Tab-separated table of C-alpha atoms in Angstrom:
chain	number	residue	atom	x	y	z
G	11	UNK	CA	-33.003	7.500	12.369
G	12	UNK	CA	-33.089	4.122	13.288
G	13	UNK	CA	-32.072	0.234	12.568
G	14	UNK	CA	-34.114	-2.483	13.591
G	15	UNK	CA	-32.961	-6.041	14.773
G	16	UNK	CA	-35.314	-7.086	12.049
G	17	UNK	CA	-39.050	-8.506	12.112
G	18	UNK	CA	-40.322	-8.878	15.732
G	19	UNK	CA	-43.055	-11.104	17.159
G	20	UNK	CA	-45.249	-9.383	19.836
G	21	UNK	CA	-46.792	-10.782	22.570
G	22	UNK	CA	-50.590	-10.844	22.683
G	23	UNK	CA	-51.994	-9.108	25.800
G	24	UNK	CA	-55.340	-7.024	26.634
G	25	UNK	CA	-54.144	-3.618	27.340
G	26	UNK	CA	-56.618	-0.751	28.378
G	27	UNK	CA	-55.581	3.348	27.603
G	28	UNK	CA	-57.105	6.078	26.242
G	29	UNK	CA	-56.182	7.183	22.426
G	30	UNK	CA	-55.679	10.841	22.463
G	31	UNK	CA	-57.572	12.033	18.991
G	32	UNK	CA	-55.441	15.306	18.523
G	33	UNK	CA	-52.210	13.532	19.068
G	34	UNK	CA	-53.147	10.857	16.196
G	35	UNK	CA	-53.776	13.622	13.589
G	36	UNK	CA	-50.521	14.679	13.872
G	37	UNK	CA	-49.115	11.592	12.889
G	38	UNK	CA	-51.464	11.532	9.932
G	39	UNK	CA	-49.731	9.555	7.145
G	40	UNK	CA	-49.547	8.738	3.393
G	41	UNK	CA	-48.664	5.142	2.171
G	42	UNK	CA	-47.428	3.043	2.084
G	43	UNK	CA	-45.867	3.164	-0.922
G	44	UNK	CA	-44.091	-0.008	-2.205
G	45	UNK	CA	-40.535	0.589	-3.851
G	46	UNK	CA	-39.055	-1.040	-7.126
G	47	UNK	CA	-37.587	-4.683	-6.523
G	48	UNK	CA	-37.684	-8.111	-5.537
G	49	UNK	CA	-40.411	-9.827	-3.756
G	50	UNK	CA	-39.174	-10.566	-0.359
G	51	UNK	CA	-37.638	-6.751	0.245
G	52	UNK	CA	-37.220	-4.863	2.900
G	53	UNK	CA	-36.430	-1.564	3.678
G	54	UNK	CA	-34.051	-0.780	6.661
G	55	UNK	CA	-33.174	2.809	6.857
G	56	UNK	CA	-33.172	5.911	5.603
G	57	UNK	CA	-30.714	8.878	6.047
G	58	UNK	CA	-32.074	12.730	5.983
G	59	UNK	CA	-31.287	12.985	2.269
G	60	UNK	CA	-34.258	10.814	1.696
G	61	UNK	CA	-31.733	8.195	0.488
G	62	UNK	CA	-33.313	4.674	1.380
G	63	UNK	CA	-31.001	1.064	1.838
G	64	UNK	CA	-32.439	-2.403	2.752
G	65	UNK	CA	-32.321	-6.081	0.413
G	66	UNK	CA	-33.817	-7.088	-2.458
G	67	UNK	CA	-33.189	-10.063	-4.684
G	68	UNK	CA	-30.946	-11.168	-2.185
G	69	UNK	CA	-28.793	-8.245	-2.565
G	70	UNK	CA	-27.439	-4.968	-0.795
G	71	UNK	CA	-29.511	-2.092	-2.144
G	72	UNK	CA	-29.762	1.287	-2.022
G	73	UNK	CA	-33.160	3.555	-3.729
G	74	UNK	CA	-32.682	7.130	-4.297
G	75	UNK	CA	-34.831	9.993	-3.537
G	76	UNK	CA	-37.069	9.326	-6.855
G	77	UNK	CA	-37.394	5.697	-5.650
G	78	UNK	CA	-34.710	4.483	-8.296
G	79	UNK	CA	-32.532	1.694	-6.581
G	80	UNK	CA	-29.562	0.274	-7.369
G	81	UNK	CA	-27.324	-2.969	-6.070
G	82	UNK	CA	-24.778	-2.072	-3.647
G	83	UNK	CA	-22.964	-5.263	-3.697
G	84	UNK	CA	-23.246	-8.943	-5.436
G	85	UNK	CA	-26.219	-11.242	-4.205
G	86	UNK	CA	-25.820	-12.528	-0.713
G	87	UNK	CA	-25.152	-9.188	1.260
G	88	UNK	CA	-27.565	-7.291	3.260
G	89	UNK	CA	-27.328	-3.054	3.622
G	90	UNK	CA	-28.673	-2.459	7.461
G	91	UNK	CA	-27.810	1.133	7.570
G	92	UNK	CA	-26.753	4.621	6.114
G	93	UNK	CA	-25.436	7.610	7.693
G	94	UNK	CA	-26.239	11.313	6.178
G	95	UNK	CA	-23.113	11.431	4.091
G	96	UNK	CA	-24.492	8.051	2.271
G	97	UNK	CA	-21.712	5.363	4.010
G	98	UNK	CA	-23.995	2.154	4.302
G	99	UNK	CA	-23.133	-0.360	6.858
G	100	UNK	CA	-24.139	-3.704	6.467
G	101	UNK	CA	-22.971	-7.534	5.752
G	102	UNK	CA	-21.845	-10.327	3.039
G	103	UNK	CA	-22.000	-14.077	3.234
G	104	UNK	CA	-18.513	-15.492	3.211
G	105	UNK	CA	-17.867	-18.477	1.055
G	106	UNK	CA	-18.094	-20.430	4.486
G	107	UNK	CA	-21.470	-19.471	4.772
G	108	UNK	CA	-20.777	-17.287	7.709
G	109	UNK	CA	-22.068	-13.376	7.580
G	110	UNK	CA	-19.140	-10.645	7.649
G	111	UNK	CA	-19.684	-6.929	8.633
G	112	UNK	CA	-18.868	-4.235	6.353
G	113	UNK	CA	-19.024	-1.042	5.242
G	114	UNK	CA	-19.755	0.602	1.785
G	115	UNK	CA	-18.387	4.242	0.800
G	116	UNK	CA	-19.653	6.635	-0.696
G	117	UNK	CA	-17.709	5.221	-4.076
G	118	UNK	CA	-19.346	1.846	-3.887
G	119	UNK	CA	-15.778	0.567	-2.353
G	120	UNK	CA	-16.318	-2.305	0.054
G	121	UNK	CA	-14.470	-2.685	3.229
G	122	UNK	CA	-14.335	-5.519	5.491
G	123	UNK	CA	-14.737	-4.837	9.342
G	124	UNK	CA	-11.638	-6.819	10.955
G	125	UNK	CA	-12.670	-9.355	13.622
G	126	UNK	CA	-10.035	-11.038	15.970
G	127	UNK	CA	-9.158	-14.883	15.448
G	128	UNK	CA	-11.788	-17.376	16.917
G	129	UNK	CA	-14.783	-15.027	15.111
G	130	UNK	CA	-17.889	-17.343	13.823
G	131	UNK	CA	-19.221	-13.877	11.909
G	132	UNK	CA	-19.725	-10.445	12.439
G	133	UNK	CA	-22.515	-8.481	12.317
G	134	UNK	CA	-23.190	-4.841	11.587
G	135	UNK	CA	-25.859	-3.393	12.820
G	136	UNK	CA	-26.188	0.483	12.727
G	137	UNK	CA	-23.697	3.332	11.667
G	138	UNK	CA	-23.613	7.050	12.468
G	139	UNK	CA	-22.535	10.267	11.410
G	140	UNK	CA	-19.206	10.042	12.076
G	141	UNK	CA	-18.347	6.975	10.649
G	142	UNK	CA	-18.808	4.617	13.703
G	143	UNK	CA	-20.376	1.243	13.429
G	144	UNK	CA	-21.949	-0.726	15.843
G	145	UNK	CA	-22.277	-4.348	15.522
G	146	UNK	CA	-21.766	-8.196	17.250
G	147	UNK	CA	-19.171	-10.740	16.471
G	148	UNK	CA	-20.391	-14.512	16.707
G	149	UNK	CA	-17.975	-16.387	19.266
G	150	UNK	CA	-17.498	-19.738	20.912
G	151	UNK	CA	-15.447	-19.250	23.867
G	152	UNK	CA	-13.360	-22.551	25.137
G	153	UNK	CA	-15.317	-25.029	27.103
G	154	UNK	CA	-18.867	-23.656	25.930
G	155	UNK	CA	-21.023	-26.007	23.837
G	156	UNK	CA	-23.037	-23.129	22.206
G	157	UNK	CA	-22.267	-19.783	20.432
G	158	UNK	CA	-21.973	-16.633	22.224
G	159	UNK	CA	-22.397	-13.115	20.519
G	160	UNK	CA	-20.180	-10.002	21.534
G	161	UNK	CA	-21.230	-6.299	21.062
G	162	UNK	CA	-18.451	-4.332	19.453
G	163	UNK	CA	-18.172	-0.945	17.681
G	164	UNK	CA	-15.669	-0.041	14.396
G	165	UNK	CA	-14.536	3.193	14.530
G	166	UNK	CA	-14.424	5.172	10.925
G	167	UNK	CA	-10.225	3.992	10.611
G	168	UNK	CA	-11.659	0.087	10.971
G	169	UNK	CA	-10.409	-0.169	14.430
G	170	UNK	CA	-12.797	-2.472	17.010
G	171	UNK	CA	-13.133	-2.006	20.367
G	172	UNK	CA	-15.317	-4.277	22.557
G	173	UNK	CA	-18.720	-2.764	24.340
G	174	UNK	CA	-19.057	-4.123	28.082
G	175	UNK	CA	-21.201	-7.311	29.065
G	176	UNK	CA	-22.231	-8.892	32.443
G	177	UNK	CA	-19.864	-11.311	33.600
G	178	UNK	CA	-23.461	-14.074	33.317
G	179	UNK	CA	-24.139	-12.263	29.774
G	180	UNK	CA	-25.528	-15.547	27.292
G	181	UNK	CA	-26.300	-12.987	23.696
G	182	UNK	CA	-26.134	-9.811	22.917
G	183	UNK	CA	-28.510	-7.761	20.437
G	184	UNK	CA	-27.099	-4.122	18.670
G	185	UNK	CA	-29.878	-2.062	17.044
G	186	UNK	CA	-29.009	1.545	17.352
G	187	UNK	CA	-26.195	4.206	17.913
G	188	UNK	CA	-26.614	7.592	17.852
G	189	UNK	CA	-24.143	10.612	16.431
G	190	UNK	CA	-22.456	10.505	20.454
G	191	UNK	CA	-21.630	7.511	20.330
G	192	UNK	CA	-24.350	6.066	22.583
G	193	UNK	CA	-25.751	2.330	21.719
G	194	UNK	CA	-29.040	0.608	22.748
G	195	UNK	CA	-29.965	-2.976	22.343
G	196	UNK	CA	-30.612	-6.349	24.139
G	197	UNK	CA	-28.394	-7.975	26.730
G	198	UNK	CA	-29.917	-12.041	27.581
G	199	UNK	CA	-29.228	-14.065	30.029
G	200	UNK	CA	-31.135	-17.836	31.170
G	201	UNK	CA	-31.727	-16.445	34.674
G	202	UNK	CA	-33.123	-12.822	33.895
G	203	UNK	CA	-33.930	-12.809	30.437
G	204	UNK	CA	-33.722	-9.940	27.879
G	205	UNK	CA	-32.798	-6.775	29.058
G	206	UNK	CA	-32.819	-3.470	27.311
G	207	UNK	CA	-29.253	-1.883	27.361
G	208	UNK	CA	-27.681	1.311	27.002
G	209	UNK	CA	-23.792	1.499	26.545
G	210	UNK	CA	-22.209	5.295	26.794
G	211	UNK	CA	-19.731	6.454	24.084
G	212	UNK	CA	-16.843	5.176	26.597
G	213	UNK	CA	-18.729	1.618	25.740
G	214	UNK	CA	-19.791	0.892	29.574
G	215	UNK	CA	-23.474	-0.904	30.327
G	216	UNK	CA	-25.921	0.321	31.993
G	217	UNK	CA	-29.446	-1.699	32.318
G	218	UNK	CA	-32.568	0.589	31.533
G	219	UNK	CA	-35.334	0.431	33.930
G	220	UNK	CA	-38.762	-2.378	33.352
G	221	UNK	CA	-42.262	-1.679	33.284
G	222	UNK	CA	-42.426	-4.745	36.220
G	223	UNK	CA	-39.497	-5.621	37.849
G	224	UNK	CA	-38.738	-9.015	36.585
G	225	UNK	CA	-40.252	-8.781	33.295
G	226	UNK	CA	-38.522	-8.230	29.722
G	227	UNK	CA	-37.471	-5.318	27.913
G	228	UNK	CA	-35.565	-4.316	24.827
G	229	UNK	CA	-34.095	-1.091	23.176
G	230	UNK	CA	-34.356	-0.688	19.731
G	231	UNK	CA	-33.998	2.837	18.861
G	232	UNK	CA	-32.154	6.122	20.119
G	233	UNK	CA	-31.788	9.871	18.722
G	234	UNK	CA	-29.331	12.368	19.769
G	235	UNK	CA	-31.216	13.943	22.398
G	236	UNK	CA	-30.597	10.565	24.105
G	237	UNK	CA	-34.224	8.983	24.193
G	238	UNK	CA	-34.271	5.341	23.797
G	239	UNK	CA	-37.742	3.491	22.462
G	240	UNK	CA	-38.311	-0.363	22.332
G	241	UNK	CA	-40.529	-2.373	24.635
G	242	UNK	CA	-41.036	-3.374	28.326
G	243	UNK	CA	-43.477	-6.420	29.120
G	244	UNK	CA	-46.524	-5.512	31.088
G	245	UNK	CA	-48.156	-7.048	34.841
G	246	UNK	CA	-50.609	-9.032	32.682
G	247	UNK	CA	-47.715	-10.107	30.050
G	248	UNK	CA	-48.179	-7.624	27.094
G	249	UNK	CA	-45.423	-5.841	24.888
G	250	UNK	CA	-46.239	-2.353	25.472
G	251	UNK	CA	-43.910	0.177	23.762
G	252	UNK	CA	-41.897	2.347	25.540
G	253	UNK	CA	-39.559	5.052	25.783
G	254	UNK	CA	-36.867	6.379	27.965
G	255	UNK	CA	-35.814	9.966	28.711
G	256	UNK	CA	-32.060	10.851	28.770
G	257	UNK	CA	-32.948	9.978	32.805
G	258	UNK	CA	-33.359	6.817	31.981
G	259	UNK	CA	-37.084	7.273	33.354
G	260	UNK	CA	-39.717	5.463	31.582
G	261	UNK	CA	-43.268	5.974	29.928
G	262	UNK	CA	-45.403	3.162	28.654
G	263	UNK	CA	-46.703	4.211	25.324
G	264	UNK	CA	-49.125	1.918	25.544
G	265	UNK	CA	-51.495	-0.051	23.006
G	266	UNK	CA	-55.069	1.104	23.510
G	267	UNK	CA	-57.807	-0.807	21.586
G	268	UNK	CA	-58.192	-2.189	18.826
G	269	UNK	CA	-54.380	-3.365	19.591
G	270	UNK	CA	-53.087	-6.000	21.628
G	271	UNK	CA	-49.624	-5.250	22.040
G	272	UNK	CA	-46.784	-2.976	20.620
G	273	UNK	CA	-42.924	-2.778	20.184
G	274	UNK	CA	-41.355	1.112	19.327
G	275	UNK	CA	-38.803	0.239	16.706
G	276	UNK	CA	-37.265	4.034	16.054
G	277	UNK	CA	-37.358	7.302	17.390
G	278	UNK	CA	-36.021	10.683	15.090
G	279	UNK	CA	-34.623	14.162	16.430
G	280	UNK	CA	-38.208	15.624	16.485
G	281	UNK	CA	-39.690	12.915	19.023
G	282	UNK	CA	-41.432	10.874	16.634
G	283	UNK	CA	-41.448	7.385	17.408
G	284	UNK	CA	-42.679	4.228	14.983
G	285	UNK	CA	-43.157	0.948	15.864
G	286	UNK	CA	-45.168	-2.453	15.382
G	287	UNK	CA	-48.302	-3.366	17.021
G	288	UNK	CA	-50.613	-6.364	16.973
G	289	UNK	CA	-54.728	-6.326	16.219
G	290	UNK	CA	-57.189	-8.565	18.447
G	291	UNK	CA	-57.512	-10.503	14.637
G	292	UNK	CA	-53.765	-11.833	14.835
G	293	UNK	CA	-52.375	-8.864	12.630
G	294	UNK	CA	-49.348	-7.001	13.092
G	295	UNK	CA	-49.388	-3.237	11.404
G	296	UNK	CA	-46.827	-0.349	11.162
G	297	UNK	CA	-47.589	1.998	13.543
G	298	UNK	CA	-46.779	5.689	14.906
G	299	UNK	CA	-46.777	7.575	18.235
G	300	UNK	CA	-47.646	11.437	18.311
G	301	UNK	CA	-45.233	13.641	19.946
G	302	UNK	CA	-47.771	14.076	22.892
G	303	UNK	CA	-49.562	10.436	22.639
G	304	UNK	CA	-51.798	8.330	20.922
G	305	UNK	CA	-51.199	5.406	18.293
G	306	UNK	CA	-52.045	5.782	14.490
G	307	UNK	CA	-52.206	3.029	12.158
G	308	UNK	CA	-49.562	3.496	9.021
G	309	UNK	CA	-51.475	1.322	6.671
G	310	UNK	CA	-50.604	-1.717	5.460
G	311	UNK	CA	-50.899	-3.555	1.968
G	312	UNK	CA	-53.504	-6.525	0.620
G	313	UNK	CA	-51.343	-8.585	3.557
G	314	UNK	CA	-51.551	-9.103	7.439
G	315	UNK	CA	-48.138	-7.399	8.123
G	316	UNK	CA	-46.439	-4.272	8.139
G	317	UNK	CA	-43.478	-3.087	10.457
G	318	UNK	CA	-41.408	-0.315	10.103
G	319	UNK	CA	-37.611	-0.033	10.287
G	320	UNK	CA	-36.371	3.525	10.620
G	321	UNK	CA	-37.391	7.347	10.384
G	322	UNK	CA	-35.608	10.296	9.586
G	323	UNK	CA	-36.094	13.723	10.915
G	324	UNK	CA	-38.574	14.799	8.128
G	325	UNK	CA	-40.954	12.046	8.944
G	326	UNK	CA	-40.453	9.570	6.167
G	327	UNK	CA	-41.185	6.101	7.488
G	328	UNK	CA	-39.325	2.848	5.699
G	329	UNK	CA	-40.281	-0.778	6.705
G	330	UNK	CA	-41.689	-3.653	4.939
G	331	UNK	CA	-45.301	-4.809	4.675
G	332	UNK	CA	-47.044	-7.952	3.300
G	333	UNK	CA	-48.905	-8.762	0.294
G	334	UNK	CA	-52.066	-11.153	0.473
G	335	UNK	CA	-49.502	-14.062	-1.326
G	336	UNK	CA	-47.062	-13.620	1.966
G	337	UNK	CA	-44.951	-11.625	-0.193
G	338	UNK	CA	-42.514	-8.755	1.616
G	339	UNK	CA	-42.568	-5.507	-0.018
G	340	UNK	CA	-40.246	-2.448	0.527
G	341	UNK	CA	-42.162	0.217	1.281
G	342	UNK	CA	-42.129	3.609	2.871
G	343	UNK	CA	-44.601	6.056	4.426
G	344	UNK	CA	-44.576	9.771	5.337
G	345	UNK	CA	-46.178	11.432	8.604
G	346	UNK	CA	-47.390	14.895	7.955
């Protein structure tokens, strides 16, 4: 499975490979298929039961395996993730107006992640098995004129510990943890930019290896085998997607014609890796990698947009995708 740091923009680049034919029919898909609810949904994730969370009328929700859904919590809360045993991690709007991480049981019973004093808000962004969540707490530290973020994981009992940062570290983006313990994301700085990060289950950093040294990167998704997907910026200045074996090594998946640029957004036990990617025409559609290569196209609705969020290990896609009135639908696919 895996959470996404939300809608991405890609950068438009010409990028030249070859699109291996057999590889694409494996991803063959069916959808998508848009699920009961608000316009302006989203789907975020969806655990191996089938069970599917994301937002819709401004609200927390959670659809079933028959594509019934139901509000997990009052309007102004947000479900980012769920774990196989159905705990959903996600966040509510304080009556400040700043966002607090929590977590929903099985029961419907909301609890609030603790943050220390001097916390802006908190964000959750991706839970596991065991209870873990992963998230970043908003922060001002004395003597800065701007808001800093912190990456920080709950344990199951509520109690936070901090993940590591550079010493120069100016934000911090969470988007995935696995059932280890392991977290990818986004570490920024002004002087080098985003890099995609890895952080072991003892919380310590390590920076995952460019396309071109210099250039961005980001790491959006990771299964338990320990492969991390997300992008790396190309020589000419493309997104290309990626991925990174538990070596850290790392293979461009590339974006052969007719796209113009891709990010890998999630990654399940079985290798399969979905994404975004952008047309020559300006469009962005949900997309798949085969196990071995290629890029298929997931479909998208009477829109211009499609992106996906997560997959689980039986190959059913969730995501969001755009009607022609600019209207976000939840939908979901399934690879075959």
């Amino acid at each position: 499975m895996k959470r996404t740091s939300g809608q991405l923009a890609v950068v438009v680049g010409t990028v030249v490979a070859v699109l291996s034919s057999t590889a694409a029919a494996q991803a063959a898909t069916s959808g998508p298929v848009v699920l009961p609810g608000c316009a302006g949904s989203s789907a975020s994730d969806v655990n191996n039961r089938g069970v599917i969370v994301g937002v819709s009328c401004g609200q927390a929700v959670r659809w079933d395996t028959k594509g019934r859904y139901t509000a997990i919590d009052t309007s102004g809360s947000e479900a980012v993730s769920i774990n196989d045993r159905g705990t959903v991690a996600g966040l509510v709007n304080a009556s400040s107006g700043s966002a607090r991480a929590v977590r929903w049981e099985r029961d419907g019973r909301r609890v609030v992640l603790p943050v220390p004093p001097g916390t802006l808000q908190s964000l959750a962004r991706a839970i596991n098995n065991s209870g873990s969540v992963v998230g970043v707490l908003d922060v001002e530290p004395p003597g800065l004129p701007r808001q800093r973020s912190k990456p920080v994981r709950w344990a199951a009992d509520g109690t936070m510990s901090e993940l590591e940062v550079s010493p120069v570290n100016d934000y911090t983006v969470i988007a995935d943890v696995n059932d280890s313990g392991a977290v990818v994301g986004v570490s920024a700085t002004s002087a080098a930019g985003e890099t995609a990060t890895l952080w072991d289950p003892q919380g310590r950093l390590t920076h995952l290896p460019p396309l071109v040294e210099g250039r961005a990167s980001g790491a959006y998704g990771i299964n338990d085998a320990g492969t991390v997907v997300g992008f790396a910026m190309a020589a000419d200045g493309a997104w290309h997607a990626v991925k990174w074996d538990r070596h850290q090594r790392i293979t461009d998946l590339g974006s052969p014609p007719p796209w113009n640029g891709s990010v890998a957004q999630a990654i399940n036990n079985r290798g399969q890796v979905v994404g975004l990617a952008a047309t020559t025409t300006g469009r962005y559609h949900a997309v798949a990698w085969g196990r071995r290569g290629g890029i298929t196209d997931l479909g998208v609705l009477s829109g211009d947009y499609g992106t996906t969020a997560a997959i689980n290990d039986f190959g059913l896609v969730v995501g969001a995708a755009q009607t022609d009135d600019f209207a976000n639908h939840a939908v979901y696919w399934r690879l075959r």
